[in-house]
Amino acid sequence: MITGLMFRDSIISAANNITNSRQAVDALNVFPVPDGDTGTNMSMTISAAAKEIATLDDNCTIDEAAAKCASALLRGARGNSGVILSLIFRGFSKGFKGLKEAGSKDIANAFKEGVDAAYKAVMKPTEGTILTVVREAKDAAVEMAEIQDDPLEVAFAALQAAKEALAKTPELLPVLKKAGVVDAGGQGLILIFEGMESVWHNGVIVQPLDDSSVKPVSTVSKSTVANASDDIEFGYCSEFLIEKSETAKEKDPLKLRAFLESIGDCVVVVDDSDIIKVHVHSNEPGNVIQAALKYGQLINIKIDNMRYQHANAEVGVKEGDKVIEPVVSAPENDYGFVAVCAGEGLEELFTDIGADVIVSGGQTMNPSTDDILNAVMSTPAKTVFVLPNNKNIIMAAEQTISLASDREVRVLQTKTIPQGISAMLAFDDTSSAEENQMAMMAAADAVETAQVTFAARDSEVDGREIHEGEIMGLCNGKIKFIGDSICDIAYKCTDRLFKRYEHTLITIIYGEGVSEEDAVKVEERLTKKYGSDAEISIVNGGQPIYYFIISVE
């Protein structure tokens, strides 16, 4: 039987195993554009779970271990691969619900639940990816469970089938075959399964290598201290998680919220399937804790004296010091906005056009679901629009919809910075949330985006070789130009997208590695060709990775 202890240790082992090899998984990405690479995202996602699950004692049940793992994975998910991984293990948690330990049929059922959860979340599943690998593993587990009453044999059969499926991914995706690699997400999943198998079969936890640490993405957020006034009504900020218990005296989190609102403010009670996330400002932290204990055991408890913090802040905080404790704001306004971007200029731009909170992140820095959720909860609005501004952040953002229970979250599927800007400019505070979502996405979809960056790795696109370090021009996400001149590529991309009598506006956003003079050079070439037909603006975005981000409208 697979015990809770075995599952706990296997997740720690799995996290170490993929972290040790994350760079090798990153290298499997066939698209040469620098991005939030698969190995790094999956490593950071499961490492978040390993950190939390390590607090469980040796007598935990597999239900408890799997539930804690799934909850941490959901909140720590980064990038599309991380979200899919979290959904697989969320399915595992459903399969193990109510069990002290798992037998062969339980393992097979957990795989079925995991595959169902992952496939349902993807609108257009692509075969030859992590989805194929986990589905083949599920099929093998179900088949073995019918003839073998040994969960270790079922798990081993699933792992072997997953490896065979991974080897076949190049036959299902021509781009993989051309590059001579297997699917990166599938490889990451194999490493995770191998790390788990090491514990289940050999009792050995894979140990981390000295140079395998991953630096987490940080969120730019307002601190409690910065927002504290001279006259703080409620002095203690309490934040913690409640692990729900079936034997708990209380079950309804709404009763807890009502009590907390009677003794404090800035109350947030987020009800997940296995945990309740609590935040409250009060003068009675002891009573807060006593009320919460009626629902289950408490973890990750933080109680801050805000009056003391504010007094120290008035004395002076060193420049550069950051308080990363998330702030929770009561939903007072009708609408609010969270935007994901990187670069001081872009952060200032989004703030100027109405964003309440900026999440620092983008192409190579995919924020976690929890990062985005914290930003949502610090936005003082009943309806919060989230603009991911990157296709690899959309899925993580969408996970916050079910987690922010005291406010509505609407995720706009903006894939680029210009789409996010146009979406926000289309907002109308006299319209309903539904009307605004439609209008904002219509505005975003009408934007053509050019991006100029560098090749992160050798690759081949549409029969043309691309070498690491070469300059690439992307038109609406597709590589169209390759060369060695940043300004020339920027001009060519814009020229390809701009159509007289259809477009009138061009915005040139320049980032790290180029200057305003470079942007002016591009502007002059475009003006020479299009004259008064094009109104051109230049913005200092300060963004990393992309030398230029150019919008055509």
Short mmCIF file of N, CA and C in Angstrom, two decimals, residues 108-273:
data_model
loop_
_atom_site.label_atom_id
_atom_site.label_comp_id
_atom_site.label_asym_id
_atom_site.label_seq_id
_atom_site.Cartn_x
_atom_site.Cartn_y
_atom_site.Cartn_z
N ALA A 108 -4.95 3.65 -9.84
CA ALA A 108 -5.53 3.75 -11.18
C ALA A 108 -6.61 4.82 -11.22
N ASN A 109 -7.44 4.88 -10.19
CA ASN A 109 -8.51 5.88 -10.13
C ASN A 109 -7.93 7.29 -10.02
N ALA A 110 -6.85 7.43 -9.28
CA ALA A 110 -6.21 8.74 -9.14
C ALA A 110 -5.69 9.21 -10.50
N PHE A 111 -5.13 8.30 -11.29
CA PHE A 111 -4.67 8.67 -12.63
C PHE A 111 -5.85 9.08 -13.51
N LYS A 112 -6.97 8.38 -13.40
CA LYS A 112 -8.14 8.74 -14.21
C LYS A 112 -8.63 10.14 -13.85
N GLU A 113 -8.68 10.43 -12.56
CA GLU A 113 -9.11 11.76 -12.12
C GLU A 113 -8.13 12.83 -12.59
N GLY A 114 -6.84 12.53 -12.54
CA GLY A 114 -5.82 13.48 -12.96
C GLY A 114 -5.90 13.80 -14.44
N VAL A 115 -6.08 12.78 -15.26
CA VAL A 115 -6.18 12.98 -16.70
C VAL A 115 -7.44 13.76 -17.05
N ASP A 116 -8.56 13.44 -16.39
CA ASP A 116 -9.80 14.16 -16.65
C ASP A 116 -9.64 15.65 -16.33
N ALA A 117 -9.02 15.94 -15.21
CA ALA A 117 -8.85 17.34 -14.79
C ALA A 117 -7.97 18.10 -15.77
N ALA A 118 -6.90 17.47 -16.22
CA ALA A 118 -5.97 18.14 -17.13
C ALA A 118 -6.59 18.39 -18.50
N TYR A 119 -7.27 17.40 -19.03
CA TYR A 119 -7.86 17.55 -20.36
C TYR A 119 -9.01 18.56 -20.37
N LYS A 120 -9.78 18.61 -19.29
CA LYS A 120 -10.90 19.55 -19.23
C LYS A 120 -10.44 21.00 -19.23
N ALA A 121 -9.23 21.23 -18.74
CA ALA A 121 -8.74 22.60 -18.61
C ALA A 121 -8.17 23.16 -19.91
N VAL A 122 -7.90 22.29 -20.87
CA VAL A 122 -7.29 22.72 -22.12
C VAL A 122 -8.34 22.72 -23.22
N MET A 123 -8.58 23.88 -23.81
CA MET A 123 -9.66 24.01 -24.79
C MET A 123 -9.41 23.15 -26.03
N LYS A 124 -8.17 23.18 -26.52
CA LYS A 124 -7.81 22.39 -27.69
C LYS A 124 -6.59 21.54 -27.37
N PRO A 125 -6.79 20.37 -26.76
CA PRO A 125 -5.65 19.52 -26.38
C PRO A 125 -4.82 19.13 -27.60
N THR A 126 -3.52 19.21 -27.44
CA THR A 126 -2.59 18.84 -28.51
C THR A 126 -1.91 17.53 -28.15
N GLU A 127 -2.00 16.56 -29.02
CA GLU A 127 -1.34 15.29 -28.78
C GLU A 127 0.17 15.42 -29.06
N GLY A 128 0.94 14.66 -28.29
CA GLY A 128 2.39 14.78 -28.39
C GLY A 128 2.95 15.69 -27.32
N THR A 129 2.11 15.97 -26.31
CA THR A 129 2.50 16.85 -25.22
C THR A 129 2.39 16.10 -23.89
N ILE A 130 2.49 16.84 -22.79
CA ILE A 130 2.35 16.28 -21.45
C ILE A 130 1.01 15.57 -21.29
N LEU A 131 -0.01 16.04 -21.99
CA LEU A 131 -1.33 15.41 -21.90
C LEU A 131 -1.30 13.99 -22.43
N THR A 132 -0.62 13.79 -23.54
CA THR A 132 -0.48 12.44 -24.10
C THR A 132 0.26 11.53 -23.13
N VAL A 133 1.32 12.04 -22.54
CA VAL A 133 2.16 11.24 -21.64
C VAL A 133 1.36 10.79 -20.42
N VAL A 134 0.61 11.70 -19.80
CA VAL A 134 -0.15 11.32 -18.61
C VAL A 134 -1.33 10.43 -18.97
N ARG A 135 -1.92 10.61 -20.16
CA ARG A 135 -3.04 9.75 -20.56
C ARG A 135 -2.57 8.31 -20.77
N GLU A 136 -1.43 8.14 -21.42
CA GLU A 136 -0.89 6.79 -21.62
C GLU A 136 -0.53 6.15 -20.29
N ALA A 137 -0.03 6.95 -19.36
CA ALA A 137 0.28 6.43 -18.03
C ALA A 137 -0.99 5.95 -17.34
N LYS A 138 -2.06 6.73 -17.50
CA LYS A 138 -3.35 6.35 -16.92
C LYS A 138 -3.86 5.04 -17.49
N ASP A 139 -3.79 4.89 -18.80
CA ASP A 139 -4.28 3.67 -19.45
C ASP A 139 -3.54 2.44 -18.92
N ALA A 140 -2.22 2.58 -18.76
CA ALA A 140 -1.43 1.45 -18.27
C ALA A 140 -1.76 1.14 -16.82
N ALA A 141 -1.99 2.18 -16.02
CA ALA A 141 -2.33 1.97 -14.61
C ALA A 141 -3.66 1.25 -14.48
N VAL A 142 -4.65 1.67 -15.27
CA VAL A 142 -5.97 1.03 -15.21
C VAL A 142 -5.88 -0.44 -15.63
N GLU A 143 -5.13 -0.68 -16.69
CA GLU A 143 -4.97 -2.06 -17.18
C GLU A 143 -4.26 -2.94 -16.16
N MET A 144 -3.20 -2.43 -15.56
CA MET A 144 -2.44 -3.22 -14.59
C MET A 144 -3.25 -3.47 -13.32
N ALA A 145 -4.06 -2.51 -12.91
CA ALA A 145 -4.85 -2.66 -11.69
C ALA A 145 -5.88 -3.77 -11.81
N GLU A 146 -6.27 -4.10 -13.04
CA GLU A 146 -7.23 -5.17 -13.25
C GLU A 146 -6.63 -6.55 -13.03
N ILE A 147 -5.31 -6.65 -13.17
CA ILE A 147 -4.67 -7.97 -13.07
C ILE A 147 -3.64 -8.08 -11.94
N GLN A 148 -3.33 -6.94 -11.31
CA GLN A 148 -2.29 -6.95 -10.29
C GLN A 148 -2.75 -6.15 -9.08
N ASP A 149 -2.76 -6.80 -7.91
CA ASP A 149 -3.22 -6.14 -6.69
C ASP A 149 -2.05 -5.57 -5.90
N ASP A 150 -1.14 -4.94 -6.60
CA ASP A 150 0.03 -4.34 -5.97
C ASP A 150 0.17 -2.91 -6.49
N PRO A 151 -0.05 -1.91 -5.65
CA PRO A 151 0.01 -0.52 -6.12
C PRO A 151 1.37 -0.12 -6.68
N LEU A 152 2.44 -0.74 -6.17
CA LEU A 152 3.76 -0.42 -6.70
C LEU A 152 3.91 -0.89 -8.14
N GLU A 153 3.32 -2.02 -8.44
CA GLU A 153 3.37 -2.52 -9.82
C GLU A 153 2.53 -1.64 -10.74
N VAL A 154 1.40 -1.16 -10.22
CA VAL A 154 0.54 -0.27 -11.01
C VAL A 154 1.28 1.04 -11.30
N ALA A 155 1.93 1.58 -10.28
CA ALA A 155 2.67 2.83 -10.45
C ALA A 155 3.83 2.65 -11.41
N PHE A 156 4.50 1.50 -11.31
CA PHE A 156 5.64 1.24 -12.20
C PHE A 156 5.17 1.09 -13.64
N ALA A 157 4.05 0.43 -13.83
CA ALA A 157 3.50 0.27 -15.19
C ALA A 157 3.16 1.63 -15.78
N ALA A 158 2.60 2.52 -14.95
CA ALA A 158 2.26 3.87 -15.41
C ALA A 158 3.51 4.63 -15.84
N LEU A 159 4.57 4.50 -15.05
CA LEU A 159 5.83 5.19 -15.36
C LEU A 159 6.42 4.67 -16.67
N GLN A 160 6.42 3.37 -16.85
CA GLN A 160 6.98 2.80 -18.08
C GLN A 160 6.17 3.24 -19.30
N ALA A 161 4.85 3.25 -19.16
CA ALA A 161 4.01 3.68 -20.28
C ALA A 161 4.23 5.16 -20.58
N ALA A 162 4.45 5.95 -19.53
CA ALA A 162 4.71 7.38 -19.72
C ALA A 162 6.01 7.58 -20.50
N LYS A 163 7.02 6.79 -20.18
CA LYS A 163 8.31 6.89 -20.88
C LYS A 163 8.16 6.51 -22.35
N GLU A 164 7.38 5.46 -22.59
CA GLU A 164 7.15 5.05 -23.98
C GLU A 164 6.38 6.12 -24.74
N ALA A 165 5.40 6.73 -24.09
CA ALA A 165 4.62 7.80 -24.73
C ALA A 165 5.50 9.00 -25.03
N LEU A 166 6.40 9.31 -24.11
CA LEU A 166 7.31 10.45 -24.32
C LEU A 166 8.19 10.20 -25.54
N ALA A 167 8.68 8.99 -25.68
CA ALA A 167 9.55 8.67 -26.81
C ALA A 167 8.83 8.81 -28.15
N LYS A 168 7.49 8.68 -28.12
CA LYS A 168 6.71 8.77 -29.36
C LYS A 168 6.23 10.19 -29.66
N THR A 169 6.45 11.12 -28.74
CA THR A 169 5.94 12.48 -28.98
C THR A 169 6.47 13.11 -30.27
N PRO A 170 7.71 12.84 -30.69
CA PRO A 170 8.17 13.42 -31.97
C PRO A 170 7.36 12.93 -33.17
N GLU A 171 6.77 11.75 -33.05
CA GLU A 171 5.97 11.23 -34.16
C GLU A 171 4.60 11.92 -34.22
N LEU A 172 4.18 12.50 -33.11
CA LEU A 172 2.88 13.16 -33.05
C LEU A 172 2.98 14.66 -33.34
N LEU A 173 4.14 15.24 -33.05
CA LEU A 173 4.36 16.66 -33.30
C LEU A 173 5.55 16.84 -34.24
N PRO A 174 5.30 17.19 -35.49
CA PRO A 174 6.39 17.34 -36.46
C PRO A 174 7.49 18.29 -36.02
N VAL A 175 7.13 19.35 -35.27
CA VAL A 175 8.13 20.31 -34.84
C VAL A 175 9.15 19.67 -33.90
N LEU A 176 8.69 18.70 -33.11
CA LEU A 176 9.62 17.97 -32.23
C LEU A 176 10.53 17.07 -33.03
N LYS A 177 9.94 16.39 -34.02
CA LYS A 177 10.73 15.47 -34.85
C LYS A 177 11.80 16.21 -35.62
N LYS A 178 11.44 17.39 -36.12
CA LYS A 178 12.40 18.18 -36.90
C LYS A 178 13.56 18.63 -36.03
N ALA A 179 13.26 18.95 -34.77
CA ALA A 179 14.29 19.41 -33.85
C ALA A 179 15.04 18.27 -33.19
N GLY A 180 14.52 17.06 -33.33
CA GLY A 180 15.18 15.90 -32.74
C GLY A 180 15.07 15.83 -31.23
N VAL A 181 13.93 16.30 -30.68
CA VAL A 181 13.75 16.30 -29.23
C VAL A 181 12.38 15.73 -28.89
N VAL A 182 12.19 15.41 -27.61
CA VAL A 182 10.88 14.99 -27.11
C VAL A 182 10.20 16.21 -26.48
N ASP A 183 8.94 16.05 -26.11
CA ASP A 183 8.19 17.16 -25.53
C ASP A 183 8.74 17.53 -24.16
N ALA A 184 8.93 18.82 -23.93
CA ALA A 184 9.53 19.28 -22.68
C ALA A 184 8.61 19.02 -21.49
N GLY A 185 7.31 19.30 -21.63
CA GLY A 185 6.38 19.06 -20.54
C GLY A 185 6.29 17.59 -20.17
N GLY A 186 6.28 16.74 -21.20
CA GLY A 186 6.26 15.30 -20.95
C GLY A 186 7.51 14.84 -20.23
N GLN A 187 8.66 15.39 -20.64
CA GLN A 187 9.92 15.02 -19.98
C GLN A 187 9.91 15.47 -18.52
N GLY A 188 9.38 16.67 -18.27
CA GLY A 188 9.28 17.15 -16.90
C GLY A 188 8.42 16.24 -16.04
N LEU A 189 7.30 15.77 -16.61
CA LEU A 189 6.42 14.87 -15.87
C LEU A 189 7.12 13.55 -15.56
N ILE A 190 7.89 13.04 -16.51
CA ILE A 190 8.63 11.80 -16.28
C ILE A 190 9.60 11.97 -15.11
N LEU A 191 10.31 13.09 -15.08
CA LEU A 191 11.26 13.35 -13.98
C LEU A 191 10.54 13.39 -12.64
N ILE A 192 9.36 13.96 -12.63
CA ILE A 192 8.56 14.01 -11.40
C ILE A 192 8.14 12.60 -11.00
N PHE A 193 7.64 11.83 -11.96
CA PHE A 193 7.24 10.44 -11.66
C PHE A 193 8.44 9.60 -11.22
N GLU A 194 9.59 9.82 -11.83
CA GLU A 194 10.79 9.06 -11.44
C GLU A 194 11.22 9.40 -10.02
N GLY A 195 11.10 10.68 -9.67
CA GLY A 195 11.42 11.07 -8.30
C GLY A 195 10.49 10.41 -7.30
N MET A 196 9.22 10.29 -7.64
CA MET A 196 8.25 9.63 -6.77
C MET A 196 8.53 8.13 -6.69
N GLU A 197 8.84 7.55 -7.84
CA GLU A 197 9.10 6.11 -7.90
C GLU A 197 10.31 5.72 -7.06
N SER A 198 11.29 6.61 -6.97
CA SER A 198 12.49 6.34 -6.17
C SER A 198 12.13 6.10 -4.71
N VAL A 199 11.13 6.83 -4.23
CA VAL A 199 10.68 6.64 -2.84
C VAL A 199 9.80 5.41 -2.72
N TRP A 200 8.86 5.27 -3.64
CA TRP A 200 7.91 4.17 -3.53
C TRP A 200 8.56 2.80 -3.67
N HIS A 201 9.51 2.69 -4.58
CA HIS A 201 10.13 1.38 -4.82
C HIS A 201 11.40 1.15 -4.01
N ASN A 202 12.16 2.21 -3.80
CA ASN A 202 13.48 2.04 -3.16
C ASN A 202 13.60 2.72 -1.80
N GLY A 203 12.60 3.51 -1.44
CA GLY A 203 12.66 4.21 -0.17
C GLY A 203 13.72 5.30 -0.13
N VAL A 204 14.11 5.81 -1.31
CA VAL A 204 15.19 6.79 -1.39
C VAL A 204 14.64 8.12 -1.91
N ILE A 205 14.85 9.19 -1.16
CA ILE A 205 14.48 10.53 -1.61
C ILE A 205 15.62 11.11 -2.43
N VAL A 206 15.33 11.46 -3.67
CA VAL A 206 16.35 12.11 -4.51
C VAL A 206 16.78 13.40 -3.84
N GLN A 207 18.09 13.61 -3.75
CA GLN A 207 18.62 14.79 -3.07
C GLN A 207 18.94 15.90 -4.07
N PRO A 208 18.79 17.16 -3.66
CA PRO A 208 19.08 18.27 -4.58
C PRO A 208 20.57 18.43 -4.83
N LEU A 209 20.91 18.87 -6.03
CA LEU A 209 22.29 19.19 -6.35
C LEU A 209 22.60 20.59 -5.84
N ASP A 210 23.86 20.86 -5.61
CA ASP A 210 24.27 22.14 -5.02
C ASP A 210 23.89 23.33 -5.88
N ASP A 211 23.91 23.16 -7.21
CA ASP A 211 23.71 24.31 -8.10
C ASP A 211 22.33 24.32 -8.75
N SER A 212 21.35 23.68 -8.12
CA SER A 212 20.05 23.53 -8.78
C SER A 212 18.98 24.45 -8.21
N SER A 213 19.35 25.39 -7.35
CA SER A 213 18.34 26.25 -6.74
C SER A 213 17.68 27.15 -7.78
N VAL A 214 16.41 27.45 -7.58
CA VAL A 214 15.64 28.29 -8.49
C VAL A 214 15.21 29.55 -7.75
N LYS A 215 15.50 30.69 -8.32
CA LYS A 215 15.08 31.95 -7.70
C LYS A 215 13.62 32.22 -8.04
N PRO A 216 12.75 32.38 -7.04
CA PRO A 216 11.33 32.56 -7.33
C PRO A 216 11.03 33.95 -7.89
N VAL A 217 9.92 34.04 -8.62
CA VAL A 217 9.47 35.33 -9.15
C VAL A 217 8.84 36.12 -8.02
N SER A 218 9.15 37.38 -7.93
CA SER A 218 8.57 38.21 -6.88
C SER A 218 7.46 39.08 -7.45
N THR A 219 6.57 39.50 -6.59
CA THR A 219 5.44 40.34 -7.00
C THR A 219 5.62 41.74 -6.47
N VAL A 220 5.40 42.70 -7.32
CA VAL A 220 5.42 44.08 -6.86
C VAL A 220 4.09 44.35 -6.19
N SER A 221 4.10 44.60 -4.91
CA SER A 221 2.84 44.82 -4.21
C SER A 221 2.99 45.93 -3.18
N LYS A 222 1.86 46.53 -2.82
CA LYS A 222 1.88 47.58 -1.82
C LYS A 222 2.00 46.95 -0.44
N SER A 223 2.79 47.52 0.43
CA SER A 223 2.99 46.94 1.75
C SER A 223 1.96 47.45 2.75
N THR A 224 1.73 46.64 3.77
CA THR A 224 0.82 47.06 4.82
C THR A 224 1.32 48.34 5.47
N VAL A 225 2.63 48.42 5.66
CA VAL A 225 3.21 49.59 6.30
C VAL A 225 2.95 50.84 5.48
N ALA A 226 3.15 50.75 4.18
CA ALA A 226 3.02 51.92 3.32
C ALA A 226 1.60 52.46 3.31
N ASN A 227 0.63 51.58 3.54
CA ASN A 227 -0.76 52.01 3.50
C ASN A 227 -1.33 52.33 4.88
N ALA A 228 -0.52 52.13 5.91
CA ALA A 228 -1.02 52.38 7.26
C ALA A 228 -1.14 53.88 7.51
N SER A 229 -2.16 54.27 8.20
CA SER A 229 -2.35 55.69 8.52
C SER A 229 -1.83 55.95 9.92
N ASP A 230 -1.81 57.23 10.30
CA ASP A 230 -1.35 57.58 11.64
C ASP A 230 -2.31 57.06 12.71
N ASP A 231 -3.54 56.84 12.32
CA ASP A 231 -4.54 56.40 13.28
C ASP A 231 -5.09 55.05 12.82
N ILE A 232 -4.43 53.96 13.23
CA ILE A 232 -4.81 52.62 12.78
C ILE A 232 -5.88 52.07 13.72
N GLU A 233 -7.07 51.82 13.16
CA GLU A 233 -8.18 51.36 13.99
C GLU A 233 -7.95 49.94 14.49
N PHE A 234 -7.49 49.05 13.60
CA PHE A 234 -7.25 47.67 13.98
C PHE A 234 -5.76 47.39 13.83
N GLY A 235 -5.11 47.03 14.92
CA GLY A 235 -3.65 47.01 14.96
C GLY A 235 -2.96 45.74 14.55
N TYR A 236 -3.67 44.61 14.48
CA TYR A 236 -3.02 43.34 14.19
C TYR A 236 -3.50 42.76 12.86
N CYS A 237 -2.55 42.43 12.02
CA CYS A 237 -2.85 41.78 10.73
C CYS A 237 -2.61 40.28 10.90
N SER A 238 -3.66 39.50 10.82
CA SER A 238 -3.56 38.04 10.98
C SER A 238 -3.79 37.36 9.64
N GLU A 239 -2.92 36.44 9.29
CA GLU A 239 -3.06 35.71 8.03
C GLU A 239 -2.61 34.28 8.25
N PHE A 240 -3.39 33.32 7.76
CA PHE A 240 -3.05 31.91 7.94
C PHE A 240 -3.91 31.05 7.03
N LEU A 241 -3.59 29.78 6.99
CA LEU A 241 -4.39 28.79 6.26
C LEU A 241 -5.01 27.83 7.27
N ILE A 242 -6.24 27.43 7.00
CA ILE A 242 -6.91 26.42 7.82
C ILE A 242 -7.01 25.14 7.00
N GLU A 243 -6.46 24.07 7.51
CA GLU A 243 -6.65 22.76 6.88
C GLU A 243 -7.97 22.19 7.38
N LYS A 244 -8.92 22.06 6.48
CA LYS A 244 -10.24 21.60 6.89
C LYS A 244 -10.18 20.21 7.52
N SER A 245 -11.02 20.02 8.51
CA SER A 245 -11.09 18.72 9.17
C SER A 245 -12.52 18.20 9.13
N GLU A 246 -12.68 16.91 8.83
CA GLU A 246 -14.02 16.33 8.78
C GLU A 246 -14.67 16.29 10.16
N THR A 247 -13.84 16.33 11.20
CA THR A 247 -14.37 16.26 12.57
C THR A 247 -14.49 17.65 13.19
N ALA A 248 -14.30 18.69 12.39
CA ALA A 248 -14.34 20.05 12.92
C ALA A 248 -15.73 20.42 13.43
N LYS A 249 -15.75 21.30 14.44
CA LYS A 249 -17.02 21.75 15.00
C LYS A 249 -17.81 22.58 13.99
N GLU A 250 -17.09 23.37 13.21
CA GLU A 250 -17.74 24.24 12.24
C GLU A 250 -17.35 23.83 10.82
N LYS A 251 -18.27 24.01 9.87
CA LYS A 251 -18.02 23.65 8.47
C LYS A 251 -18.18 24.84 7.53
N ASP A 252 -19.06 25.76 7.87
CA ASP A 252 -19.42 26.84 6.96
C ASP A 252 -18.47 28.03 7.10
N PRO A 253 -17.62 28.30 6.09
CA PRO A 253 -16.67 29.43 6.19
C PRO A 253 -17.37 30.79 6.21
N LEU A 254 -18.63 30.85 5.77
CA LEU A 254 -19.35 32.12 5.80
C LEU A 254 -19.58 32.58 7.24
N LYS A 255 -19.74 31.63 8.17
CA LYS A 255 -19.92 31.99 9.57
C LYS A 255 -18.63 32.58 10.12
N LEU A 256 -17.50 32.02 9.68
CA LEU A 256 -16.21 32.55 10.13
C LEU A 256 -16.03 33.98 9.61
N ARG A 257 -16.37 34.19 8.34
CA ARG A 257 -16.24 35.53 7.77
C ARG A 257 -17.12 36.53 8.52
N ALA A 258 -18.34 36.13 8.83
CA ALA A 258 -19.25 37.02 9.54
C ALA A 258 -18.69 37.40 10.90
N PHE A 259 -18.12 36.43 11.61
CA PHE A 259 -17.54 36.72 12.92
C PHE A 259 -16.36 37.68 12.79
N LEU A 260 -15.48 37.41 11.82
CA LEU A 260 -14.30 38.26 11.65
C LEU A 260 -14.69 39.68 11.27
N GLU A 261 -15.73 39.83 10.46
CA GLU A 261 -16.19 41.17 10.09
C GLU A 261 -16.76 41.92 11.29
N SER A 262 -17.20 41.17 12.29
CA SER A 262 -17.76 41.82 13.49
C SER A 262 -16.68 42.34 14.41
N ILE A 263 -15.45 41.86 14.27
CA ILE A 263 -14.36 42.30 15.16
C ILE A 263 -13.22 42.97 14.42
N GLY A 264 -13.33 43.14 13.09
CA GLY A 264 -12.23 43.74 12.36
C GLY A 264 -12.63 44.19 10.97
N ASP A 265 -11.62 44.45 10.13
CA ASP A 265 -11.90 44.82 8.75
C ASP A 265 -10.89 44.14 7.82
N CYS A 266 -10.96 44.49 6.53
CA CYS A 266 -10.12 43.86 5.50
C CYS A 266 -10.19 42.34 5.60
N VAL A 267 -11.41 41.84 5.77
CA VAL A 267 -11.60 40.40 5.96
C VAL A 267 -11.64 39.69 4.62
N VAL A 268 -10.84 38.64 4.51
CA VAL A 268 -10.89 37.77 3.35
C VAL A 268 -10.91 36.33 3.84
N VAL A 269 -11.91 35.58 3.42
CA VAL A 269 -12.00 34.15 3.73
C VAL A 269 -12.17 33.44 2.40
N VAL A 270 -11.09 32.86 1.88
CA VAL A 270 -11.10 32.18 0.59
C VAL A 270 -11.25 30.69 0.82
N ASP A 271 -12.35 30.13 0.37
CA ASP A 271 -12.67 28.72 0.62
C ASP A 271 -12.26 27.86 -0.56
N ASP A 272 -11.19 27.08 -0.39
CA ASP A 272 -10.78 26.10 -1.39
C ASP A 272 -11.36 24.76 -0.94
N SER A 273 -11.19 23.73 -1.74
CA SER A 273 -11.78 22.44 -1.40
C SER A 273 -11.16 21.83 -0.14
#
